PDB file of C-alpha atoms in Angstrom:
ATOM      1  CA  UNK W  22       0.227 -19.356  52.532  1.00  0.00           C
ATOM      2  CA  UNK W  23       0.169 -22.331  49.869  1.00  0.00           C
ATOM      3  CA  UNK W  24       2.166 -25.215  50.382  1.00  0.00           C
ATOM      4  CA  UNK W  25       4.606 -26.617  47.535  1.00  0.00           C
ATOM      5  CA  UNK W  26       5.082 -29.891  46.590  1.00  0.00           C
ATOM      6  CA  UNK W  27       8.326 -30.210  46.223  1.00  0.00           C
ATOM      7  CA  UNK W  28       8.468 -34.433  45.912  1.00  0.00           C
ATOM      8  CA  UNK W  29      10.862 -35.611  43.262  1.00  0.00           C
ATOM      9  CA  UNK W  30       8.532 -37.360  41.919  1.00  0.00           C
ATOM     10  CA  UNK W  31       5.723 -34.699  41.440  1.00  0.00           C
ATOM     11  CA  UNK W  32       5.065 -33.920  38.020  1.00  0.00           C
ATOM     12  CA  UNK W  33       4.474 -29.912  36.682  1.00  0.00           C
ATOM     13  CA  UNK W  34       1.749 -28.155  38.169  1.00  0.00           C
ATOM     14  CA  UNK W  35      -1.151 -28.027  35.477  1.00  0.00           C
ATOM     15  CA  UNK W  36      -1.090 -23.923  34.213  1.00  0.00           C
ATOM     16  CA  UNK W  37      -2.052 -22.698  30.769  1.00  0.00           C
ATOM     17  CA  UNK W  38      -2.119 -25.031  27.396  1.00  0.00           C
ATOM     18  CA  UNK W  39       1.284 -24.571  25.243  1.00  0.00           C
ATOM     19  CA  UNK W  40       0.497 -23.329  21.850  1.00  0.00           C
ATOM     20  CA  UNK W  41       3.610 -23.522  19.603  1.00  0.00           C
ATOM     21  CA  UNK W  42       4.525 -20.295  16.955  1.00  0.00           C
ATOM     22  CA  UNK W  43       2.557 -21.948  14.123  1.00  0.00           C
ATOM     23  CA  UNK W  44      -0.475 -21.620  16.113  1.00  0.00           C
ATOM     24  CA  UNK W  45       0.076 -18.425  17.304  1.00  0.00           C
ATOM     25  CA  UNK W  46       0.898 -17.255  13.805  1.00  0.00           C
ATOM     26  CA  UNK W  47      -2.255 -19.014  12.125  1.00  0.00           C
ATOM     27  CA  UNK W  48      -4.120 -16.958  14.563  1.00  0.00           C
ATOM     28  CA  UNK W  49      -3.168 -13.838  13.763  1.00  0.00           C
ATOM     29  CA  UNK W  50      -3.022 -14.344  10.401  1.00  0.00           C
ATOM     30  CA  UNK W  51      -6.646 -15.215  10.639  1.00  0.00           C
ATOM     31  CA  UNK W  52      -8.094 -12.447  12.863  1.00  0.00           C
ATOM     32  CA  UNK W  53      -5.199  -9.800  11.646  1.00  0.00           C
ATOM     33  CA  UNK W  54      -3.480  -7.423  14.114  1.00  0.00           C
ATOM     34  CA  UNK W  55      -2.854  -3.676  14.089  1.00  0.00           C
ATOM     35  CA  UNK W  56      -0.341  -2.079  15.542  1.00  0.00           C
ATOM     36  CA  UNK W  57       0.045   1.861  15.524  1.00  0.00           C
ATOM     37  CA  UNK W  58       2.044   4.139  16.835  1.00  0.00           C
ATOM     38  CA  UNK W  59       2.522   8.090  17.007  1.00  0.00           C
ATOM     39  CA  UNK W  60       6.129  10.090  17.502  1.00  0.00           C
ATOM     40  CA  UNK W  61       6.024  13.485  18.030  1.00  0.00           C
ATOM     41  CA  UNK W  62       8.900  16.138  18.951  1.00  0.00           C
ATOM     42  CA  UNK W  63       8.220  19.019  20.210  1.00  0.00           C
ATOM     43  CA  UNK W  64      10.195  22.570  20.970  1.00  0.00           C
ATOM     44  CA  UNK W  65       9.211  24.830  23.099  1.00  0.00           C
ATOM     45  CA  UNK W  66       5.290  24.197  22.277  1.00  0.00           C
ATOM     46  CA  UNK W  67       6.512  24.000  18.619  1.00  0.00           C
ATOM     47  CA  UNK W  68       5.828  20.769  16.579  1.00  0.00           C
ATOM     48  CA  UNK W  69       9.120  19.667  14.984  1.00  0.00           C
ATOM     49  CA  UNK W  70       8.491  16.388  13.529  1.00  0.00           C
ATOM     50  CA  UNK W  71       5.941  13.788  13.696  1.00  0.00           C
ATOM     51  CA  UNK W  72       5.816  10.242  12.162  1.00  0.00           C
ATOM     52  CA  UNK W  73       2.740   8.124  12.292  1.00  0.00           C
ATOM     53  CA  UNK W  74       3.197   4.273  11.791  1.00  0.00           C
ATOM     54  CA  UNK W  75       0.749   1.997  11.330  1.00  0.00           C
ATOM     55  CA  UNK W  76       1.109  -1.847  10.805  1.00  0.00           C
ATOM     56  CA  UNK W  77      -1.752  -4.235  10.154  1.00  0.00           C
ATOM     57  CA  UNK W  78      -0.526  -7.876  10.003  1.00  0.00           C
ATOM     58  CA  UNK W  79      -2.839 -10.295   8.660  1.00  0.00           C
ATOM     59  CA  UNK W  80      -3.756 -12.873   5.899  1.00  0.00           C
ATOM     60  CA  UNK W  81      -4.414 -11.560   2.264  1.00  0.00           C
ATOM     61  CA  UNK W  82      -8.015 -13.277   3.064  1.00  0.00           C
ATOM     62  CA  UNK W  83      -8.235 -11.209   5.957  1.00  0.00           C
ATOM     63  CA  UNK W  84      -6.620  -8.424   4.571  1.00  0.00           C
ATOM     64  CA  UNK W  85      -9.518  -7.943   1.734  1.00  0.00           C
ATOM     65  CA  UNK W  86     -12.358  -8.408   3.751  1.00  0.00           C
ATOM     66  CA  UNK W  87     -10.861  -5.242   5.425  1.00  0.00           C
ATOM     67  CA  UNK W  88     -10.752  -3.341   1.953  1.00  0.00           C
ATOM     68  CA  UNK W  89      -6.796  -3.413   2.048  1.00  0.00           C
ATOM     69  CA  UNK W  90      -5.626  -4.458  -1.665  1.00  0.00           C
ATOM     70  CA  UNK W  91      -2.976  -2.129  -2.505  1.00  0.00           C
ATOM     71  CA  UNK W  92      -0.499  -4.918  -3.463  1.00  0.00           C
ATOM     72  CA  UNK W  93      -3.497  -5.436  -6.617  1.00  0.00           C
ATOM     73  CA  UNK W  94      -2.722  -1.661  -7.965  1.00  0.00           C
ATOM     74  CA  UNK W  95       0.671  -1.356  -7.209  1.00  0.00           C
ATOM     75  CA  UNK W  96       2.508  -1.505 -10.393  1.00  0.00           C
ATOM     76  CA  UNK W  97       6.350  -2.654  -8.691  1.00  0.00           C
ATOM     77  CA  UNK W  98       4.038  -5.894  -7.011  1.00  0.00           C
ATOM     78  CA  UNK W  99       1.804  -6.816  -9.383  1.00  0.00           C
ATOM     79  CA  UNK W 100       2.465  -7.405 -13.032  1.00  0.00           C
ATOM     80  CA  UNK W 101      -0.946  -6.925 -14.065  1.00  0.00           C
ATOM     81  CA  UNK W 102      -1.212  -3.127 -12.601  1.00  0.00           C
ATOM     82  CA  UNK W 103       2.132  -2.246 -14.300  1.00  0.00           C
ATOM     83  CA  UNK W 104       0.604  -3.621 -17.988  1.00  0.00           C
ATOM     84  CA  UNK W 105      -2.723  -1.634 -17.110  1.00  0.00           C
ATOM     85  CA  UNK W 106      -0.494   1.373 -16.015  1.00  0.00           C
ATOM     86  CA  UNK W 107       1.374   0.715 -18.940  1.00  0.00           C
ATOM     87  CA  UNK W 108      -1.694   0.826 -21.406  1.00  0.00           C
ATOM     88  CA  UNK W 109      -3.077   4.044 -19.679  1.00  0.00           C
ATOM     89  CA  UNK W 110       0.305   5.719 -20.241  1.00  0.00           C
ATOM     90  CA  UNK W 111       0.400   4.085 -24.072  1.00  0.00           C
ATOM     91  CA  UNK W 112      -3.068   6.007 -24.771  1.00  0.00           C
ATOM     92  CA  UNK W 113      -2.085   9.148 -23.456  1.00  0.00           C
ATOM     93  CA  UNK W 114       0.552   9.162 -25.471  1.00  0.00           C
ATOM     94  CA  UNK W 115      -1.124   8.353 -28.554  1.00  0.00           C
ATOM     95  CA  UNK W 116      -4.079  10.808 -27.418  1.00  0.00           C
ATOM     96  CA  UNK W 117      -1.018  13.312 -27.412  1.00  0.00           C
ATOM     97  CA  UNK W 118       0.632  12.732 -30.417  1.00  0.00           C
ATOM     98  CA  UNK W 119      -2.909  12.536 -32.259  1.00  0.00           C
ATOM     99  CA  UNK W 120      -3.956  16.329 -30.733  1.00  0.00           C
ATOM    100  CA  UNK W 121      -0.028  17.214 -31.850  1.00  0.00           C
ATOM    101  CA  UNK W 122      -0.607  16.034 -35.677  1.00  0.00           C
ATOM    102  CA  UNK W 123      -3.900  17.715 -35.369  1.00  0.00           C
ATOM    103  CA  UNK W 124      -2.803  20.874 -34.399  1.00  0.00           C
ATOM    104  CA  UNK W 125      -0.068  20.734 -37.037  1.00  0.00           C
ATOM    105  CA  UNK W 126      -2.051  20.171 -39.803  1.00  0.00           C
ATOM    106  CA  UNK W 127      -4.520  23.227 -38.717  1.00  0.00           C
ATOM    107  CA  UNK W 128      -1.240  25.478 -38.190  1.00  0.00           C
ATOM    108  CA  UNK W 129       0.228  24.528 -41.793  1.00  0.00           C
ATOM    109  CA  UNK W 130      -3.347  25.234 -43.679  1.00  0.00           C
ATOM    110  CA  UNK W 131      -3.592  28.595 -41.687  1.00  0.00           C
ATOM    111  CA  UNK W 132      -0.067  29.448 -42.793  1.00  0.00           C
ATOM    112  CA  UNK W 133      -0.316  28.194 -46.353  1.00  0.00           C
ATOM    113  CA  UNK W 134      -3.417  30.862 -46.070  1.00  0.00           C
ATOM    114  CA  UNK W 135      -1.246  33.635 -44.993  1.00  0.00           C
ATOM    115  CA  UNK W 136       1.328  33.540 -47.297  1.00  0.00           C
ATOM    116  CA  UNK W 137      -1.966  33.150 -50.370  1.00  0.00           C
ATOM    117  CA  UNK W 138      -3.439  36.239 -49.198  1.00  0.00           C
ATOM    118  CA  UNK W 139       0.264  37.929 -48.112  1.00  0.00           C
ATOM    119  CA  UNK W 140       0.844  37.356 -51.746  1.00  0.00           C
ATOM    120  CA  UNK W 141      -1.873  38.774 -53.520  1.00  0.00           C
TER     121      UNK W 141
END
């Protein structure tokens, strides 16, 4: 059995360094940390519902040496995917409207043709 020092005087036994959040948080921030998880119900051997999560906590630094940079192309985090999504959208419109005026002047000269040769 060990023997404890119970003296008044006796200062804290030495155990494991105290790191403070900070550190703790700089760690994983550095490294990164995933967390997943799976829920599944089942019913009689019949899958009702199931719901994956997956969490990956880390430092944009970190986070892109992973290949994670959805935050870049997401156009409600980042204003320079919603002017480029914006642009895209802009030419397909125009592309649109350009294949809509060409169509209509086709359609009128084929018509303006039918009613020449309906007439004759």
């Amino acid at each position: 059995m060990t023997d404890v020092d119970y003296r008044p005087g006796a200062g804290p036994a030495n155990g494991p360094g105290t790191t403070n959040l900070a550190d703790i948080l700089e760690r994983v921030l550095d490294k990164g940390i995933v967390i997943a998880g799976d829920i599944k119900i089942d019913l009689l051997d019949i899958e009702l519902l199931t719901i994956r999560l997956r969490l990956f906590v880390s430092s944009v630094e970190t986070a892109r040496k992973a290949g994670i940079d959805w935050w870049e192309t997401d156009p409600a985090l980042s204003s320079k995917a919603a002017d480029s999504e914006l642009r895209a959208e802009n030419r397909q419109l125009r592309d649109r409207v350009a294949a809509l005026e060409s169509a209509e002047g086709n359609g009128s000269a084929d018509s303006s043709r039918t009613k020449d040769t309906a007439a004759t």
